Coordinates of C-alpha atoms in Angstrom, one line a residue:
M1 CA 16.6 -15.2 4.7
A2 CA 14.5 -13.0 5.9
T3 CA 17.1 -11.2 8.3
W4 CA 19.3 -11.0 5.8
I5 CA 16.5 -9.0 3.0
V6 CA 15.6 -6.6 5.4
Q7 CA 19.8 -6.4 6.5
I8 CA 20.4 -5.4 2.9
G9 CA 18.4 -2.4 2.6
L10 CA 19.6 -1.2 6.3
I11 CA 23.4 -1.4 5.5
T12 CA 23.1 -0.1 1.9
T13 CA 20.8 2.6 2.7
A14 CA 23.7 3.4 5.5
I15 CA 25.8 3.6 3.6
L16 CA 25.0 5.9 0.5
L17 CA 22.9 8.5 3.0
V18 CA 25.5 11.5 3.1
M19 CA 27.3 10.6 -0.4
F20 CA 23.9 11.2 -1.4
G21 CA 23.3 14.5 0.0
H22 CA 26.5 15.7 -0.8
I23 CA 25.8 15.3 -4.6
G24 CA 22.3 17.4 -3.9
D25 CA 24.0 19.9 -2.8
I26 CA 26.4 19.8 -5.3
L27 CA 24.2 19.0 -8.4
S28 CA 20.2 18.9 -7.1
K29 CA 18.6 18.5 -4.3
N30 CA 15.7 17.6 -6.8
V31 CA 17.2 15.6 -9.9
V32 CA 18.5 13.5 -6.5
F33 CA 15.5 12.9 -5.2
L34 CA 13.5 11.9 -8.4
A35 CA 15.9 9.3 -9.9
G36 CA 15.9 8.2 -6.2
G37 CA 12.2 7.5 -6.6
I38 CA 12.9 6.1 -10.0
A39 CA 15.4 3.6 -8.5
F40 CA 12.6 3.0 -5.6
V41 CA 10.6 1.7 -8.0
V42 CA 12.5 -0.4 -10.7
G43 CA 13.8 -2.0 -6.8
S44 CA 10.4 -3.0 -6.6
G45 CA 9.2 -4.1 -9.7
I46 CA 12.6 -6.3 -10.0
T47 CA 12.1 -7.8 -5.7
G48 CA 8.1 -8.0 -6.8
F49 CA 9.1 -10.1 -10.3
A50 CA 12.3 -12.2 -8.4
P51 CA 12.6 -15.8 -9.2
N52 CA 14.8 -17.0 -6.9
F53 CA 16.8 -15.0 -3.2
V54 CA 19.6 -13.9 -5.2
I55 CA 17.4 -11.5 -7.5
I56 CA 15.5 -10.7 -4.3
L57 CA 18.5 -9.4 -2.6
F58 CA 19.7 -7.2 -5.9
G59 CA 16.5 -5.8 -6.0
R60 CA 16.5 -5.0 -2.3
V61 CA 20.1 -3.2 -3.4
I62 CA 18.0 -0.7 -5.9
Q63 CA 15.1 -0.6 -3.7
A64 CA 17.2 1.1 -1.0
I65 CA 19.3 3.4 -3.0
G66 CA 16.2 4.8 -4.4
A67 CA 15.6 5.4 -0.6
A68 CA 18.9 6.9 0.4
M69 CA 18.5 9.0 -2.5
I70 CA 15.0 10.2 -1.5
M71 CA 16.1 10.2 2.5
A72 CA 19.4 12.1 1.8
N73 CA 17.6 15.2 0.2
S74 CA 13.9 15.8 1.7
M75 CA 14.5 17.5 4.5
G76 CA 17.0 19.8 2.0
I77 CA 14.1 20.5 -0.2
V78 CA 11.7 21.4 3.2
T79 CA 14.5 23.6 4.2
E80 CA 15.2 25.3 0.6
Y81 CA 11.3 26.1 -0.3
F82 CA 10.0 26.9 3.5
P83 CA 12.0 30.2 5.4
D84 CA 13.2 29.1 9.0
A85 CA 10.1 30.8 11.4
K86 CA 7.9 28.1 9.1
R87 CA 10.3 24.9 9.2
A88 CA 9.5 23.3 12.2
E89 CA 5.7 23.1 11.1
A90 CA 7.0 21.9 7.8
L91 CA 9.8 19.3 9.1
A92 CA 6.3 18.3 11.2
M93 CA 4.9 16.9 8.1
I94 CA 7.6 15.0 7.2
S95 CA 7.3 13.0 10.7
M96 CA 3.7 13.7 10.6
F97 CA 3.8 10.7 7.0
I98 CA 6.2 8.8 8.8
S99 CA 3.8 8.3 11.4
V100 CA 0.7 7.5 9.0
G101 CA 3.3 4.6 6.9
S102 CA 4.3 3.4 10.4
I103 CA 0.4 3.1 11.2
S104 CA -0.5 1.8 7.7
G105 CA 2.6 -0.6 7.0
P106 CA 2.6 -3.7 9.4
G107 CA -1.9 -3.8 8.8
I108 CA -1.5 -3.1 4.9
G109 CA 1.2 -5.8 4.7
G110 CA -0.6 -8.4 7.0
F111 CA -3.6 -7.7 4.9
I112 CA -2.1 -8.0 1.1
I113 CA -0.3 -11.8 2.6
S114 CA -3.4 -13.0 3.6
V115 CA -4.7 -12.2 0.7
A116 CA -2.3 -12.6 -2.0
S117 CA 1.4 -13.2 -2.6
W118 CA 3.8 -11.6 -0.8
R119 CA 5.2 -10.1 -3.9
W120 CA 2.5 -7.7 -3.4
I121 CA 4.2 -6.2 -0.8
Y122 CA 6.6 -4.9 -3.0
L123 CA 4.1 -4.3 -6.6
I124 CA 1.9 -2.5 -4.4
N125 CA 5.1 0.5 -4.8
I126 CA 5.5 0.6 -8.4
P127 CA 1.7 2.6 -8.9
L128 CA 2.2 4.4 -5.8
G129 CA 5.5 5.9 -6.7
A130 CA 4.6 6.9 -10.2
L131 CA 1.9 9.0 -8.7
V132 CA 4.7 10.4 -6.2
L133 CA 6.9 10.8 -9.2
W134 CA 4.7 12.5 -11.2
L135 CA 3.9 14.7 -9.0
G136 CA 7.6 15.6 -8.5
F137 CA 7.9 16.2 -12.0
K138 CA 4.7 18.7 -11.8
F139 CA 5.9 20.8 -8.8
L140 CA 9.8 20.5 -8.5
P141 CA 11.6 22.4 -11.1
I142 CA 15.0 20.1 -12.3
P143 CA 17.6 21.6 -13.8
K144 CA 19.4 20.7 -16.8
E145 CA 22.6 18.2 -15.8
S146 CA 24.7 16.9 -18.1
W147 CA 26.6 13.5 -17.6
A148 CA 30.0 15.1 -18.2
H149 CA 29.1 17.5 -15.3
V150 CA 28.6 14.3 -13.0
K151 CA 31.1 12.8 -13.5
E152 CA 33.2 15.9 -13.0
V153 CA 31.2 16.1 -9.7
T154 CA 32.1 12.1 -8.4
K155 CA 35.6 11.7 -10.0
G156 CA 37.7 13.3 -7.4
A157 CA 35.6 12.7 -4.6
N158 CA 36.9 11.4 -1.5
W159 CA 36.3 7.5 -2.4
T160 CA 38.7 6.3 0.2
G161 CA 36.3 8.1 3.4
Q162 CA 33.6 6.8 1.0
N163 CA 35.2 2.9 0.8
L164 CA 36.3 2.8 4.5
F165 CA 33.2 4.5 5.6
T166 CA 31.4 2.0 3.9
V167 CA 33.3 -1.3 5.4
G168 CA 33.3 0.1 8.7
I169 CA 29.0 0.3 8.8
I170 CA 28.9 -3.5 7.5
L171 CA 30.7 -4.7 10.2
F172 CA 29.2 -3.0 12.8
F173 CA 25.8 -3.6 11.1
L174 CA 26.8 -7.3 11.2
S175 CA 27.9 -7.4 14.9
G176 CA 23.9 -6.9 15.5
S177 CA 23.6 -10.5 14.6
F178 CA 26.3 -12.2 15.9
F179 CA 25.3 -10.3 19.7
Q180 CA 21.4 -11.6 19.0
S181 CA 22.9 -15.1 18.4
G182 CA 23.2 -15.4 22.5
R183 CA 26.2 -15.3 24.3
G184 CA 28.4 -17.7 22.3
Q185 CA 29.3 -15.5 19.4
L186 CA 29.2 -12.2 21.8
W187 CA 33.2 -11.6 21.4
I188 CA 32.6 -12.0 17.8
G189 CA 30.3 -9.6 17.6
L190 CA 32.6 -7.2 20.1
L191 CA 35.4 -7.7 17.3
F192 CA 32.2 -7.0 14.6
F193 CA 31.0 -3.7 16.3
V194 CA 34.3 -2.3 17.1
V195 CA 36.4 -2.7 14.0
G196 CA 33.1 -1.5 12.5
G197 CA 32.8 1.8 14.9
G198 CA 36.0 1.9 15.0
L199 CA 36.6 2.8 11.6
T200 CA 33.4 4.5 10.9
I201 CA 35.0 7.0 13.1
Y202 CA 38.2 7.1 11.0
S203 CA 36.7 7.5 7.7
F204 CA 34.9 11.4 9.6
V205 CA 38.7 12.1 9.9
Q206 CA 39.9 11.2 7.3
D207 CA 37.5 13.1 5.3
D208 CA 37.7 15.9 7.1
K209 CA 41.8 15.6 6.3
S210 CA 40.9 15.0 2.4
N211 CA 41.0 18.1 -1.1
M212 CA 37.0 17.1 -1.8
P213 CA 35.5 16.2 1.6
W214 CA 31.9 14.4 1.7
I215 CA 31.1 16.5 4.7
A216 CA 31.9 20.1 5.0
P217 CA 34.2 20.8 7.6
E218 CA 31.8 23.3 8.9
V219 CA 28.9 21.1 9.4
L220 CA 31.2 18.4 11.6
K221 CA 32.3 21.2 13.5
N222 CA 29.0 22.7 13.9
R223 CA 29.0 22.1 17.6
G224 CA 24.8 22.9 17.5
F225 CA 24.1 20.8 14.5
M226 CA 26.2 18.0 16.0
T227 CA 24.1 18.4 19.4
S228 CA 21.1 17.7 17.4
I229 CA 22.1 14.9 15.2
F230 CA 23.6 12.7 19.2
A231 CA 20.2 13.9 20.8
L232 CA 18.4 12.0 17.4
M233 CA 20.3 9.3 17.7
L234 CA 19.6 8.4 21.2
V235 CA 15.9 9.1 20.8
M236 CA 15.5 6.5 18.2
L237 CA 17.9 4.2 19.8
V238 CA 15.7 4.8 22.9
N239 CA 12.6 4.6 20.8
S240 CA 13.4 1.0 18.7
I241 CA 13.6 -0.8 21.9
S242 CA 10.1 -0.4 22.8
N243 CA 9.1 -1.1 19.7
I244 CA 11.8 -4.9 19.7
L245 CA 10.6 -5.7 23.1
L246 CA 6.5 -4.5 23.2
P247 CA 5.6 -8.0 20.9
F248 CA 7.9 -10.8 22.9
Y249 CA 5.8 -9.2 26.6
L250 CA 2.7 -9.3 24.5
Q251 CA 2.2 -12.0 22.6
S252 CA 4.6 -13.9 23.6
Y253 CA 4.5 -13.7 27.4
N254 CA 1.0 -13.0 27.7
G255 CA -0.7 -14.3 24.5
M256 CA -1.7 -11.8 22.7
S257 CA -2.9 -12.2 19.4
P258 CA -0.8 -10.4 16.6
F259 CA -3.9 -8.2 15.4
E260 CA -4.2 -7.4 19.0
S261 CA -1.0 -7.2 19.8
G262 CA -0.7 -4.4 16.7
L263 CA -3.2 -2.2 17.4
V264 CA -2.1 -1.8 20.9
I265 CA 1.5 -0.8 20.1
M266 CA -0.1 0.7 17.2
L267 CA -1.5 3.9 19.9
Q268 CA 2.3 4.7 20.0
S269 CA 2.1 6.1 16.2
V270 CA -1.4 7.3 16.5
M271 CA -0.4 9.7 19.1
M272 CA 2.4 10.9 17.2
L273 CA 0.4 11.1 14.4
I274 CA -2.1 13.3 16.2
T275 CA 0.6 15.4 18.4
T276 CA 3.3 16.1 15.6
P277 CA 1.6 19.0 13.7
F278 CA 0.7 20.4 16.9
A279 CA 4.3 19.8 18.3
G280 CA 5.3 21.8 15.0
V281 CA 3.5 24.9 15.0
L282 CA 4.2 25.7 18.6
A283 CA 7.9 25.0 18.0
D284 CA 7.9 27.8 15.8
K285 CA 5.6 29.9 18.0
I286 CA 7.2 29.1 20.8
N287 CA 10.6 27.8 21.4
R288 CA 12.4 25.1 19.5
Q289 CA 15.0 23.8 22.2
L290 CA 12.8 23.8 25.3
M291 CA 10.2 22.0 23.2
T292 CA 12.6 19.3 22.7
V293 CA 13.3 19.1 26.6
I294 CA 9.7 19.2 27.5
G295 CA 9.7 15.8 24.7
L296 CA 12.5 14.0 25.8
V297 CA 11.3 14.6 29.9
I298 CA 8.1 12.4 28.1
L299 CA 10.0 10.1 26.4
M300 CA 11.6 9.4 29.6
V301 CA 8.9 9.1 32.4
S302 CA 7.4 6.0 28.9
Q303 CA 10.4 4.5 29.9
V304 CA 10.4 4.4 33.9
G305 CA 6.6 3.5 32.5
Y306 CA 7.7 0.2 30.5
A307 CA 10.5 -0.6 33.7
F308 CA 6.5 -1.0 35.8
F309 CA 4.6 -2.8 34.0
P310 CA 2.6 -5.7 35.1
A311 CA 3.0 -9.2 35.0
D312 CA -1.1 -9.6 33.8
L313 CA -2.6 -8.0 31.4
N314 CA -3.3 -4.6 33.0
M315 CA -4.1 -2.9 30.0
V316 CA -4.6 1.4 31.3
K317 CA -0.6 0.5 32.9
I318 CA 0.2 -0.6 29.2
I319 CA -1.8 1.7 27.3
I320 CA -0.3 4.6 29.0
P321 CA 3.2 4.4 28.6
I322 CA 3.0 3.7 24.9
V323 CA 1.2 6.6 24.5
L324 CA 3.3 8.8 26.0
N325 CA 5.9 7.5 24.4
G326 CA 4.2 8.5 21.2
M327 CA 3.8 12.3 22.5
G328 CA 7.4 12.4 23.7
M329 CA 8.6 11.7 20.2
A330 CA 6.4 14.1 18.5
I331 CA 7.2 16.1 20.5
F332 CA 10.7 16.1 19.7
L333 CA 11.7 15.4 16.7
S334 CA 9.6 17.8 14.5
P335 CA 11.8 21.0 16.6
N336 CA 14.8 19.1 17.1
N337 CA 14.8 18.7 13.2
A338 CA 14.3 22.0 12.6
L339 CA 17.0 23.3 14.8
T340 CA 19.5 20.5 12.7
M341 CA 18.3 22.1 9.3
G342 CA 18.9 25.6 11.2
M343 CA 22.6 25.9 12.1
V344 CA 24.1 24.8 8.2
D345 CA 23.6 27.5 5.4
K346 CA 21.2 26.4 3.2
K347 CA 23.3 25.5 0.7
L348 CA 24.6 22.7 2.8
A349 CA 20.9 21.4 3.0
G350 CA 21.2 18.8 1.5
I351 CA 24.2 17.0 3.4
A352 CA 23.3 18.9 6.6
G353 CA 19.6 16.5 6.5
S354 CA 21.5 13.4 4.9
F355 CA 23.7 13.3 8.4
N356 CA 20.1 13.7 10.5
S357 CA 18.8 10.6 8.6
F358 CA 21.9 8.2 9.7
A359 CA 21.4 9.8 12.4
R360 CA 17.9 8.4 12.7
T361 CA 19.1 5.3 10.6
L362 CA 21.9 4.2 13.1
G363 CA 20.0 4.4 16.1
M364 CA 17.2 3.1 15.3
T365 CA 19.9 -0.4 13.8
I366 CA 21.8 0.1 17.5
G367 CA 18.1 -0.2 19.2
I368 CA 17.0 -3.2 17.8
S369 CA 20.0 -5.2 18.3
F370 CA 20.4 -3.9 22.3
A371 CA 16.5 -4.4 22.5
S372 CA 16.8 -8.0 21.4
S373 CA 20.5 -8.6 22.4
A374 CA 20.1 -7.5 26.3
L375 CA 17.0 -9.4 26.9
F376 CA 18.1 -12.4 25.5
F377 CA 21.9 -11.9 27.8
Q378 CA 20.0 -12.3 31.2
L379 CA 18.2 -15.4 29.8
P380 CA 21.1 -17.8 29.3
G381 CA 19.5 -21.1 27.3
V382 CA 16.4 -19.2 26.2
T383 CA 15.6 -19.3 22.1
Q384 CA 11.6 -18.1 22.6
I385 CA 9.6 -16.0 24.7
T386 CA 7.2 -18.1 26.6
P387 CA 4.6 -17.6 29.5
G388 CA 6.6 -20.2 31.6
L389 CA 10.0 -17.9 32.4
G390 CA 7.9 -15.8 34.5
H391 CA 9.7 -13.2 36.7
K392 CA 13.4 -14.3 35.2
F393 CA 11.4 -12.6 31.2
V394 CA 9.8 -9.9 33.4
Q395 CA 12.9 -9.1 35.4
A396 CA 14.7 -9.1 32.3
F397 CA 12.2 -6.6 30.6
Y398 CA 12.5 -4.6 33.5
N399 CA 16.1 -4.7 33.3
V400 CA 16.2 -3.2 29.3
F401 CA 14.0 -0.5 30.0
W402 CA 15.3 1.0 33.0
I403 CA 19.1 1.2 30.6
A404 CA 16.6 2.6 28.1
T405 CA 15.7 5.3 30.9
A406 CA 19.4 5.8 31.6
I407 CA 19.7 6.9 27.9
S408 CA 16.9 9.3 28.0
A409 CA 18.7 10.9 31.0
I410 CA 21.6 11.3 28.4
A411 CA 19.9 12.8 25.8
L412 CA 17.8 15.3 28.1
I413 CA 21.0 16.6 29.6
V414 CA 21.8 17.4 26.2
V415 CA 19.3 19.1 24.9
L416 CA 19.0 20.7 28.8
I417 CA 22.2 22.2 28.2
R418 CA 21.6 23.3 25.2
Y419 CA 19.0 25.0 25.9
I420 CA 20.3 26.7 28.7
N421 CA 22.9 27.9 26.4
S422 CA 20.6 29.1 24.2
R423 CA 18.9 31.5 26.8
K424 CA 22.3 32.6 27.6
E425 CA 23.7 34.1 24.1
P426 CA 20.3 36.6 24.0
V427 CA 21.9 38.1 26.8
K428 CA 25.7 38.0 26.2
K429 CA 24.3 39.9 23.2
T430 CA 22.5 42.7 24.7
T431 CA 25.4 43.1 26.5
A432 CA 28.2 43.6 24.1
K433 CA 25.5 46.1 22.1
A434 CA 25.6 48.0 26.0
A435 CA 29.3 48.0 25.7
E436 CA 29.2 49.3 22.2

């Protein structure tokens, strides 16, 4: 039941991100953003007061719709309000608040459950959401939109492509559940993965050929933009692996309490919070492509560090890779986000930002499914990690992080090629001007 509560939110958000980015570009990013805030608050209220499991799921769907509307347009709004020279610093603030949420969320959630009902995990969003909405309505200009205009915009949209995308994402996300069920359901998981992935990819092809595509062709065919999106997806995939496997190592295998383990893992988010503002400023003043390369080098080193974790609790050897992981993520994310948003016209900032959020969500989801599946696939018959597994668990843990290192290396090669090409472009322009 708990898995479904999480899954239904992830799936709904992933399905609707691109659609709401497109609608934000056509209507108003501010309107869609604020409507998303209202939906999120309403969904939180429904979930918090839900009398049964079905209503909980319904509330989570409404909440996820609101989250998709917010996530799809937040980066686009920032892009419209800040010039390119300050964009990385501005987008760094978004990353910084995400880090604050990562740090405070688990702790606040645990505290709420210990002193009150689980319902307050959702009900607390109502006053917080109301505050955000008040600020939004006060500071964001809101154009008047008629219902007739909204219907006109959505009536001729490519709903065939959206439906293909929806089915593909549902199958793709559900494949992870089968992978995590053990070897017995591996083939079902592979079938869902292949069919879901195929439908998702085909939906983009179909959308590109439609009369009113959700994604503007100039976005999908923008090589620089898609490079940034691909690198982001790989980085989020890699980062999710440590988030899933570290509790197994610290709590299940080495006997740490959940509180102590949470403090250790929290160091990654703390390092992101500290490093992100500086990364944004440096990216605007130095070179964004170079910053992404540096960030990925550090991230890859951190994955190697995980692959050499001690079998016992040597805290120095444990903390260093976690700190490097957070630092590498911070140095990569803000510059890459600024590069992504700077490669498309401002009128397409909504779809660009929503695609960025989709890549982030997709990478996280794949990483979560892959991490646990890859670990338990190496431990046939094991359903729970215990100290008694000994070297078998440690070796399986190392193997997963060697794969994470390889994925980091692929992402590093991608951004390194981008950096090298960016160094060549000014030379080409100078040569062309000299020839004239």
